[in-house]
PDB file of N, CA, C and O in Angstrom:
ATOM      1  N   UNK N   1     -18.950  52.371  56.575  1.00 67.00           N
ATOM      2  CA  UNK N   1     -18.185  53.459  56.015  1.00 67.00           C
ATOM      3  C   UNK N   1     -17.767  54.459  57.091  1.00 67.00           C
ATOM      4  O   UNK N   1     -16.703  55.067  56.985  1.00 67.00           O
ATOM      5  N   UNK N   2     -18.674  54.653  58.227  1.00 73.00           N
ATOM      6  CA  UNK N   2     -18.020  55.776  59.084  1.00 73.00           C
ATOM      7  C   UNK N   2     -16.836  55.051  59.955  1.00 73.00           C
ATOM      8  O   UNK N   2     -16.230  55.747  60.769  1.00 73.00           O
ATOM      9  N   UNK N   3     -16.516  53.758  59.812  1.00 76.00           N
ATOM     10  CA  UNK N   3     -15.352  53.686  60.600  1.00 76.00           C
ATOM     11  C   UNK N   3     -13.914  54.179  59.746  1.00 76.00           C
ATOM     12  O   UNK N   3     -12.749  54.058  60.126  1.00 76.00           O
ATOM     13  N   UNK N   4     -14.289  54.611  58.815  1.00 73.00           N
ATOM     14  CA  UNK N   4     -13.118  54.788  57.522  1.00 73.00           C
ATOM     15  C   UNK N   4     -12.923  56.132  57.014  1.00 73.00           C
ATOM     16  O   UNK N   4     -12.354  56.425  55.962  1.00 73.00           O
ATOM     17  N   UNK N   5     -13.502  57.006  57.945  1.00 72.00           N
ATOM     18  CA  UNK N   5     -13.356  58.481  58.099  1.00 72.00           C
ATOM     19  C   UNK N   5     -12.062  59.140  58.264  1.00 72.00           C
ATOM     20  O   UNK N   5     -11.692  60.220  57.803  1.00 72.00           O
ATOM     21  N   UNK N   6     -11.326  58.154  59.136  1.00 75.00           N
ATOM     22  CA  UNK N   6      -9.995  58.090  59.504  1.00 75.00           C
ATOM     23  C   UNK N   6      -9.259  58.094  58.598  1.00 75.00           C
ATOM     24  O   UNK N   6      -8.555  59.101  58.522  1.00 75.00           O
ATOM     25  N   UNK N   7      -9.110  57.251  57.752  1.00 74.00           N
ATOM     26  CA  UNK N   7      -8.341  56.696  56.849  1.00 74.00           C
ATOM     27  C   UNK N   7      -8.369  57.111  55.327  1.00 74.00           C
ATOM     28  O   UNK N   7      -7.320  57.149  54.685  1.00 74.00           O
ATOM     29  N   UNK N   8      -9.638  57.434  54.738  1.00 70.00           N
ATOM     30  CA  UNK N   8      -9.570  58.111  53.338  1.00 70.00           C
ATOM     31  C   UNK N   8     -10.756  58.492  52.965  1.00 70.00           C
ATOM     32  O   UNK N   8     -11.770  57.882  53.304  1.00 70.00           O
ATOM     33  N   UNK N   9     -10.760  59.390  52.335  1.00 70.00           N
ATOM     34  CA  UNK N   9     -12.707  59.790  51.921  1.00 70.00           C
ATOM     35  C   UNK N   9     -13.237  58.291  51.332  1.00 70.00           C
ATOM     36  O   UNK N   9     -12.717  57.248  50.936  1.00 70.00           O
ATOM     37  N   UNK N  10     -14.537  58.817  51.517  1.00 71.00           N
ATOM     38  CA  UNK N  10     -15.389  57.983  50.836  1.00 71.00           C
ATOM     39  C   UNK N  10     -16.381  58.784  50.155  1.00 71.00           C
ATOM     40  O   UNK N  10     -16.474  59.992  50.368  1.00 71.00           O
ATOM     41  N   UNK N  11     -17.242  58.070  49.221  1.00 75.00           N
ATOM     42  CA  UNK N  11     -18.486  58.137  48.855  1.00 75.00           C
ATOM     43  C   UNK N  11     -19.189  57.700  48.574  1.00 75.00           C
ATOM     44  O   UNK N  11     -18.988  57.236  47.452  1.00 75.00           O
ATOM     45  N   UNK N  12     -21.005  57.287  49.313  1.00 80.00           N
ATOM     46  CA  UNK N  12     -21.565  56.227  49.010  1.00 80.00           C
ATOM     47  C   UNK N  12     -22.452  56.487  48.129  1.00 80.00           C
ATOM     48  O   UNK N  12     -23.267  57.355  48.442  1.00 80.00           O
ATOM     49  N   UNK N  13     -22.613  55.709  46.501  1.00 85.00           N
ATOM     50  CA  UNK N  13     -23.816  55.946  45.682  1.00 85.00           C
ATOM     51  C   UNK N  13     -24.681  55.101  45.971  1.00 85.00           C
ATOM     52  O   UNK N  13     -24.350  53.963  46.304  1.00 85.00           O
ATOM     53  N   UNK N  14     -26.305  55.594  45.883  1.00 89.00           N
ATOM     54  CA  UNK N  14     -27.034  54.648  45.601  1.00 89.00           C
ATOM     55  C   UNK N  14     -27.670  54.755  43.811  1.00 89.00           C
ATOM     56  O   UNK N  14     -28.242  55.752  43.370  1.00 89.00           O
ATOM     57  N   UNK N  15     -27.466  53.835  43.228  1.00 89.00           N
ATOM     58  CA  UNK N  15     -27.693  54.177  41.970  1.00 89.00           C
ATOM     59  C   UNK N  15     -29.283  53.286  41.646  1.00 89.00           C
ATOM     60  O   UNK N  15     -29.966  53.595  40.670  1.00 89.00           O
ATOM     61  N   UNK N  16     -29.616  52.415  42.407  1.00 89.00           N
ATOM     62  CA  UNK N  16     -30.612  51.583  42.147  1.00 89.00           C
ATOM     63  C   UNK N  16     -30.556  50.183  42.808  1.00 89.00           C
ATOM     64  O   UNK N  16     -29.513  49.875  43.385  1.00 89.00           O
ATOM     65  N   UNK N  17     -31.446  49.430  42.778  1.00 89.00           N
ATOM     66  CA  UNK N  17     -31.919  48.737  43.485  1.00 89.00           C
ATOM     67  C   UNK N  17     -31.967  47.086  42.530  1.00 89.00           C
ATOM     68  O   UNK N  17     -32.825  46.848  41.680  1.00 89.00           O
ATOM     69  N   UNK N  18     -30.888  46.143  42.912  1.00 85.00           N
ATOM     70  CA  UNK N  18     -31.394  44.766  41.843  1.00 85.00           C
ATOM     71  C   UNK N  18     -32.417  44.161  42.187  1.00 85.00           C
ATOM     72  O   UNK N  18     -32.511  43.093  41.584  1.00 85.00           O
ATOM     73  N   UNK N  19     -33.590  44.435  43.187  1.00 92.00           N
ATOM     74  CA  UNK N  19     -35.006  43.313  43.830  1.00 92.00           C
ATOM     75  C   UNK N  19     -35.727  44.246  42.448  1.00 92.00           C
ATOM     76  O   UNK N  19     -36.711  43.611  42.070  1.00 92.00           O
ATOM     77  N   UNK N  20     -35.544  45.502  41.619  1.00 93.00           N
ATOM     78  CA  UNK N  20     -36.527  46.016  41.042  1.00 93.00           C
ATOM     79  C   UNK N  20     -36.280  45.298  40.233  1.00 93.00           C
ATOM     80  O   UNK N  20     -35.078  45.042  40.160  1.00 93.00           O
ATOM     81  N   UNK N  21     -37.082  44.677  39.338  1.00 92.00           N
ATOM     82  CA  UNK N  21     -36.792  44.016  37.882  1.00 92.00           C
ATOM     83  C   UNK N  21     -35.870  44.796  36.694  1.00 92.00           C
ATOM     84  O   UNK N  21     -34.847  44.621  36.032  1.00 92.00           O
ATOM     85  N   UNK N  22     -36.827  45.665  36.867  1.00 94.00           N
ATOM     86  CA  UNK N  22     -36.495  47.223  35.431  1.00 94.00           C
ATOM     87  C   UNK N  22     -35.241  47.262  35.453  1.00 94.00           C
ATOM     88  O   UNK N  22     -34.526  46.997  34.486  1.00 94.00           O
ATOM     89  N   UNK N  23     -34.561  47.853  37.417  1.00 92.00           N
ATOM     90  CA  UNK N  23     -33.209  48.486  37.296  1.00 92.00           C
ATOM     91  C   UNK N  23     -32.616  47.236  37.283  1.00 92.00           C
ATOM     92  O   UNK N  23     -31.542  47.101  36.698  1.00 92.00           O
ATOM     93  N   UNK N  24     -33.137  46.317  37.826  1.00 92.00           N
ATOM     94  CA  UNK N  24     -31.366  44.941  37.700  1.00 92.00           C
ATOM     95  C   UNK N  24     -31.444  44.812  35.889  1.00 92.00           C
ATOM     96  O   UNK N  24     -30.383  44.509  35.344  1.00 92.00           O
ATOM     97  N   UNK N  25     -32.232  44.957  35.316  1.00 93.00           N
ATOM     98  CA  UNK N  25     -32.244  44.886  33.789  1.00 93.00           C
ATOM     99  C   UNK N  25     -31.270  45.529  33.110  1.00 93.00           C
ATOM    100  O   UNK N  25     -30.469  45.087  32.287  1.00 93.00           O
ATOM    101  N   UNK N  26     -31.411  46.544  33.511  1.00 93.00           N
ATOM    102  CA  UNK N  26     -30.919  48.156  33.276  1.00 93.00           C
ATOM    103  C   UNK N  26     -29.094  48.136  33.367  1.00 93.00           C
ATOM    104  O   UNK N  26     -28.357  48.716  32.569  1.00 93.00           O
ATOM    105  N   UNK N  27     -28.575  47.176  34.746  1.00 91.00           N
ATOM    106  CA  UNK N  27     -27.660  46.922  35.680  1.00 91.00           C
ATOM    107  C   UNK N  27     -26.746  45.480  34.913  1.00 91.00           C
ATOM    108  O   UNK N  27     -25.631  45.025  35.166  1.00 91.00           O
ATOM    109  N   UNK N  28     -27.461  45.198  34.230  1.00 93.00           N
ATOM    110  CA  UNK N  28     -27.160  43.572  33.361  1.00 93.00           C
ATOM    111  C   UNK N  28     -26.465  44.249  32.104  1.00 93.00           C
ATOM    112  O   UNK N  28     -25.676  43.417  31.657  1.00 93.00           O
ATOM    113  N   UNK N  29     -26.422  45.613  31.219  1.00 95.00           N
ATOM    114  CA  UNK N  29     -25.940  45.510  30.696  1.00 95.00           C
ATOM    115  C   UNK N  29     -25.245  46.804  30.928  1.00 95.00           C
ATOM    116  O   UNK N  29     -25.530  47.859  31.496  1.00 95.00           O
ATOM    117  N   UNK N  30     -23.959  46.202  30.104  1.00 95.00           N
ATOM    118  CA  UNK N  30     -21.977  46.622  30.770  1.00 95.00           C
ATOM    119  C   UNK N  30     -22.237  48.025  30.028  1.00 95.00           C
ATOM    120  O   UNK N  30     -21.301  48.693  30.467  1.00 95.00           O
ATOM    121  N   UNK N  31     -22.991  48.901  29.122  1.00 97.00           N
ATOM    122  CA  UNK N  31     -22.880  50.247  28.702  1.00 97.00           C
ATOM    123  C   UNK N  31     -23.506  50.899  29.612  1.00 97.00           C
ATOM    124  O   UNK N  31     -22.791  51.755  30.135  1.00 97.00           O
ATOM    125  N   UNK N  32     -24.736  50.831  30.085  1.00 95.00           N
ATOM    126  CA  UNK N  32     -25.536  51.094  31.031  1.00 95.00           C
ATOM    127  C   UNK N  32     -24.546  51.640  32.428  1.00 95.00           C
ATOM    128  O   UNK N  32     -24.700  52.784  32.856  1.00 95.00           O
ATOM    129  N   UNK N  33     -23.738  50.874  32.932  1.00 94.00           N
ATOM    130  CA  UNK N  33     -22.722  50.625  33.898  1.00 94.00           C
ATOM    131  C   UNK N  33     -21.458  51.611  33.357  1.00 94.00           C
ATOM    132  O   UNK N  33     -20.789  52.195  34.210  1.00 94.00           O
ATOM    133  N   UNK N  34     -21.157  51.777  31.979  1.00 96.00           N
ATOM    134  CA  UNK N  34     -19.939  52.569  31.307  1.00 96.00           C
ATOM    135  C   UNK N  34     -20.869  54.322  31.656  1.00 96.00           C
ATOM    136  O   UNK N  34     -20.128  55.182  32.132  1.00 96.00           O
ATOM    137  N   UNK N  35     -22.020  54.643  31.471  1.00 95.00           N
ATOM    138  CA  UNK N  35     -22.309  55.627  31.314  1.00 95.00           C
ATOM    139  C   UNK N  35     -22.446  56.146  32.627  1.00 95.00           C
ATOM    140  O   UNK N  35     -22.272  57.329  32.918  1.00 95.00           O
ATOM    141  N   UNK N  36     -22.811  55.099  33.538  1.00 93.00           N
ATOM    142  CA  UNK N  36     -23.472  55.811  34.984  1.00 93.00           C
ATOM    143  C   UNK N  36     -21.506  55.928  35.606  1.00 93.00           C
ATOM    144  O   UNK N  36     -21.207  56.861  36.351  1.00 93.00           O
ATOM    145  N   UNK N  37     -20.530  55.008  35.219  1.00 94.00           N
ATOM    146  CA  UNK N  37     -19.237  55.479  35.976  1.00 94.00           C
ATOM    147  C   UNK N  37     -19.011  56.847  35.471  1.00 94.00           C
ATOM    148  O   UNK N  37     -18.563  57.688  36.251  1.00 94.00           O
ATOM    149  N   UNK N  38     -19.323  57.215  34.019  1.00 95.00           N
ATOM    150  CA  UNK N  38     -18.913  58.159  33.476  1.00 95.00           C
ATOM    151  C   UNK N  38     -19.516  59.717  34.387  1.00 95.00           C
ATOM    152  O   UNK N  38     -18.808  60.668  34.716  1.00 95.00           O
ATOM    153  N   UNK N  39     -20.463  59.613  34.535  1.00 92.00           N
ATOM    154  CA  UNK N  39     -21.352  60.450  35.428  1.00 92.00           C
ATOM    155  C   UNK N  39     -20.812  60.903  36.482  1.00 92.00           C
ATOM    156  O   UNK N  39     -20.528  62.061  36.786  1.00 92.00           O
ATOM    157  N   UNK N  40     -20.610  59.424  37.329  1.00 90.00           N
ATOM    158  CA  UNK N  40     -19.900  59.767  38.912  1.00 90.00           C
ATOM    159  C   UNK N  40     -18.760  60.378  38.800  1.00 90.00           C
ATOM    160  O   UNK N  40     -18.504  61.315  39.556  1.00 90.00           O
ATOM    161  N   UNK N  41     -17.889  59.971  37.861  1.00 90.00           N
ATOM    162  CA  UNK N  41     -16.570  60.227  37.545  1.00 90.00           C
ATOM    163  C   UNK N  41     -16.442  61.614  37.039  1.00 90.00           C
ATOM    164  O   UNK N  41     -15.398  62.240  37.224  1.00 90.00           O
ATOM    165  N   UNK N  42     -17.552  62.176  36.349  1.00 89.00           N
ATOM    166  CA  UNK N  42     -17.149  63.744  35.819  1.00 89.00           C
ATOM    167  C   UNK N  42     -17.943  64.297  36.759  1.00 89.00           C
ATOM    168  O   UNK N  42     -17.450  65.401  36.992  1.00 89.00           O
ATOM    169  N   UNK N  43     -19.087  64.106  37.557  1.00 85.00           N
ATOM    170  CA  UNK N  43     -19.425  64.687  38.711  1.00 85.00           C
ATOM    171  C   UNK N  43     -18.211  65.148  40.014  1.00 85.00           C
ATOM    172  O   UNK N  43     -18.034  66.237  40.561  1.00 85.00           O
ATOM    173  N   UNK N  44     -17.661  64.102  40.164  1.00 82.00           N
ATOM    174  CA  UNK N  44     -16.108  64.357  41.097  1.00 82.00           C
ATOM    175  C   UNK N  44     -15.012  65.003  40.619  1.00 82.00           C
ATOM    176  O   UNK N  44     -14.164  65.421  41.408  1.00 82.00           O
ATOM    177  N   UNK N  45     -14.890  65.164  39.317  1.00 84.00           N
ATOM    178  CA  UNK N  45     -13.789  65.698  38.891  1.00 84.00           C
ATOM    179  C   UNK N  45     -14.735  67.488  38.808  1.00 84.00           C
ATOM    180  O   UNK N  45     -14.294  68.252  39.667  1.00 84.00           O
ATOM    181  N   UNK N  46     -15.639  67.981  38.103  1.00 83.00           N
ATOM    182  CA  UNK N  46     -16.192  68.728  37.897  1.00 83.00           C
ATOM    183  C   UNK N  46     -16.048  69.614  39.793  1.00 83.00           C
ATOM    184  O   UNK N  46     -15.602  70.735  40.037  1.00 83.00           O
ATOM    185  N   UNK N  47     -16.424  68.923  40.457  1.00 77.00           N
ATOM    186  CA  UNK N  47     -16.572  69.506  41.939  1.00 77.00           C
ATOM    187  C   UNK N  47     -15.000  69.067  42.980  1.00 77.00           C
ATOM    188  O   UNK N  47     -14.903  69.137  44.205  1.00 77.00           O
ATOM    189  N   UNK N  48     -14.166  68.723  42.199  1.00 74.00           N
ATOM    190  CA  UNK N  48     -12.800  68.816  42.678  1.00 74.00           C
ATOM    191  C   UNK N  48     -12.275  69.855  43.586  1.00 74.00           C
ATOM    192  O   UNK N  48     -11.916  69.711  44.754  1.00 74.00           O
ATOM    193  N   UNK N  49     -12.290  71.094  42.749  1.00 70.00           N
ATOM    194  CA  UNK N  49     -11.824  72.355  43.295  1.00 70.00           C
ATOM    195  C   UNK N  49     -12.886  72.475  44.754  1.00 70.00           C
ATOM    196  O   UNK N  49     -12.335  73.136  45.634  1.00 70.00           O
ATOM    197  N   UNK N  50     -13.667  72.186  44.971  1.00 72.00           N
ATOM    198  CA  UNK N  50     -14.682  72.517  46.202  1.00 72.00           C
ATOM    199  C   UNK N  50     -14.175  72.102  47.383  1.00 72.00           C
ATOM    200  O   UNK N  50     -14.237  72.773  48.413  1.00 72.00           O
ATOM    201  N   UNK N  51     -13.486  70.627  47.262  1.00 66.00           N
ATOM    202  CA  UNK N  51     -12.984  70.130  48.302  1.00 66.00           C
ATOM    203  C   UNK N  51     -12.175  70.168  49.609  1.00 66.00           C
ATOM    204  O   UNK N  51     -10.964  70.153  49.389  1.00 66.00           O
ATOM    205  N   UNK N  52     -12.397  70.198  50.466  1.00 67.00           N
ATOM    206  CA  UNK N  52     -11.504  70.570  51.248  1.00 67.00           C
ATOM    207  C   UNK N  52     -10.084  69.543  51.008  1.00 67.00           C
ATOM    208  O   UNK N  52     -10.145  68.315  50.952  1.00 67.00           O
ATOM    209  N   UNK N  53      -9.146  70.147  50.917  1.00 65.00           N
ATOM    210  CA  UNK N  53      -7.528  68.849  51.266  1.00 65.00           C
ATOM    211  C   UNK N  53      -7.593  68.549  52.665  1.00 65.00           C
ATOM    212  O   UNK N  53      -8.187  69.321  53.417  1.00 65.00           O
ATOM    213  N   UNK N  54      -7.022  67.465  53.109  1.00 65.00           N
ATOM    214  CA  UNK N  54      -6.694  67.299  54.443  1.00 65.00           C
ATOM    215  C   UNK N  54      -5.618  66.668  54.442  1.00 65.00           C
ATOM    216  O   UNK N  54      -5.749  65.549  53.945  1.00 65.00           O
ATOM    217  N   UNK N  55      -4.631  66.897  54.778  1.00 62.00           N
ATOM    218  CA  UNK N  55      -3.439  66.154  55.434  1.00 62.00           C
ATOM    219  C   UNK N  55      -2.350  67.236  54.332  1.00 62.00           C
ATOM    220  O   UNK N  55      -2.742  68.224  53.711  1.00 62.00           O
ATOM    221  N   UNK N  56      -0.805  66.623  54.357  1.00 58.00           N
ATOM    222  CA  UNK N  56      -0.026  67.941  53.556  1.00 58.00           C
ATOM    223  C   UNK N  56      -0.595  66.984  52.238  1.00 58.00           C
ATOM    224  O   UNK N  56      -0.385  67.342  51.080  1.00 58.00           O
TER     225      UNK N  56
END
């Protein structure tokens, strides 16, 4: 990811781990996965205004 600093933000989640049994369980089903995008997704929009812009 830091070679791509250049080129466009990033952001790396770690949300969990599939070697754990529990979380790949957890990770197997598609609502589980609908709720945690939902999260990231209103977390970034919520902290929008904070951001710095870069470029025009």
């Amino acid at each position: 990811m830091r070679e791509t600093i250049n080129y466009f933000p990033s952001v790396f989640v770690e949300l969990g781990f599939l070697s754990n049994g529990e979380e790949n369980g957890y990770f197997q089903k598609p609502k589980n996965l609908q709720v945690l995008a939902f999260v990231i997704w209103e977390s970034l929009i919520k902290n929008l205004e904070s951001y710095e812009r870069i470029g025009n």
